[in-house]
Short mmCIF file of C-alpha atoms in Angstrom, two decimals:
data_model
loop_
_atom_site.label_atom_id
_atom_site.label_comp_id
_atom_site.label_asym_id
_atom_site.label_seq_id
_atom_site.Cartn_x
_atom_site.Cartn_y
_atom_site.Cartn_z
CA UNK W 1 15.68 -78.10 281.91
CA UNK W 2 12.38 -78.74 283.64
CA UNK W 3 9.12 -77.74 282.03
CA UNK W 4 8.45 -75.16 284.75
CA UNK W 5 11.81 -73.43 284.14
CA UNK W 6 11.32 -73.58 280.39
CA UNK W 7 7.91 -71.92 280.71
CA UNK W 8 9.37 -69.19 282.95
CA UNK W 9 12.21 -68.51 280.52
CA UNK W 10 9.90 -68.57 277.52
CA UNK W 11 7.50 -66.15 279.19
CA UNK W 12 10.33 -63.76 280.04
CA UNK W 13 11.63 -64.08 276.46
CA UNK W 14 8.21 -63.32 274.95
CA UNK W 15 7.74 -60.34 277.26
CA UNK W 16 11.19 -58.99 276.39
CA UNK W 17 12.40 -59.32 279.98
CA UNK W 18 14.82 -62.23 279.47
CA UNK W 19 18.47 -61.92 280.41
CA UNK W 20 20.93 -62.08 277.46
CA UNK W 21 21.98 -65.62 278.43
CA UNK W 22 18.33 -66.75 278.52
CA UNK W 23 17.71 -65.11 275.15
CA UNK W 24 20.63 -67.02 273.63
CA UNK W 25 19.32 -70.28 275.17
CA UNK W 26 15.82 -69.80 273.77
CA UNK W 27 17.14 -68.76 270.34
CA UNK W 28 19.52 -71.73 270.24
CA UNK W 29 16.68 -74.05 271.20
CA UNK W 30 14.42 -72.59 268.50
CA UNK W 31 17.15 -72.88 265.86
CA UNK W 32 17.41 -76.60 266.57
CA UNK W 33 13.80 -77.33 265.71
CA UNK W 34 13.18 -79.53 262.73
CA UNK W 35 12.27 -77.41 259.71
CA UNK W 36 11.89 -80.43 257.42
CA UNK W 37 8.43 -81.37 258.62
CA UNK W 38 5.58 -81.59 256.12
CA UNK W 39 3.56 -78.36 255.88
CA UNK W 40 0.18 -78.22 257.57
CA UNK W 41 -2.89 -79.05 255.56
CA UNK W 42 -5.55 -76.39 255.02
CA UNK W 43 -7.83 -78.16 257.50
CA UNK W 44 -5.11 -78.09 260.19
CA UNK W 45 -4.40 -74.41 259.51
CA UNK W 46 -8.09 -73.59 259.78
CA UNK W 47 -8.42 -75.50 263.02
CA UNK W 48 -5.39 -73.77 264.55
CA UNK W 49 -6.68 -70.39 263.38
CA UNK W 50 -10.06 -71.03 265.02
CA UNK W 51 -8.42 -72.11 268.29
CA UNK W 52 -6.22 -69.01 268.39
CA UNK W 53 -9.18 -66.77 267.59
CA UNK W 54 -11.24 -68.31 270.39
CA UNK W 55 -8.36 -67.77 272.84
CA UNK W 56 -8.07 -64.13 271.82
CA UNK W 57 -11.81 -63.62 272.08
CA UNK W 58 -11.97 -65.21 275.52
CA UNK W 59 -9.31 -62.82 276.82
CA UNK W 60 -10.53 -59.64 275.13
CA UNK W 61 -14.28 -59.77 274.57
CA UNK W 62 -15.42 -60.42 278.14
CA UNK W 63 -14.08 -57.20 279.71
CA UNK W 64 -15.48 -55.11 276.87
CA UNK W 65 -19.03 -56.41 277.10
CA UNK W 66 -19.16 -57.26 280.80
CA UNK W 67 -17.14 -54.70 282.76
CA UNK W 68 -16.05 -55.56 286.27
CA UNK W 69 -18.66 -54.60 288.84
CA UNK W 70 -17.74 -51.84 291.26
CA UNK W 71 -17.28 -52.81 294.92
CA UNK W 72 -20.21 -52.00 297.22
CA UNK W 73 -18.34 -49.22 298.98
CA UNK W 74 -17.68 -47.37 295.71
CA UNK W 75 -21.38 -47.51 294.86
CA UNK W 76 -22.24 -45.97 298.22
CA UNK W 77 -19.64 -43.21 297.95
CA UNK W 78 -20.81 -42.36 294.44
CA UNK W 79 -24.17 -41.40 295.88
CA UNK W 80 -22.59 -38.65 297.98
#
C-alpha cells in the first residue's frame, strides 16, 4: 500500500467514513503494531504534549482572535 493510499484510508477511518473493508484493514494493521516497546520517558511525553497543544492552538486560536475579513462587496452592501 502506498503512503498516499494509506493516508486516504486513515483519514476516512478517523472521520468515520471508511468502508467496512477499509475499517478491517486499518484495525488489522493497528493490531499488528509492536506493543512491547519501552514506555516513553516523562520528557518525551511532555514534548509530545507540547507539540500536540501547539497544533491544536494553531488550528483553533487564529479564527477566534482574528476573524476572516469580509469581502469588499459585503462591506459596501452593509452600508445600504
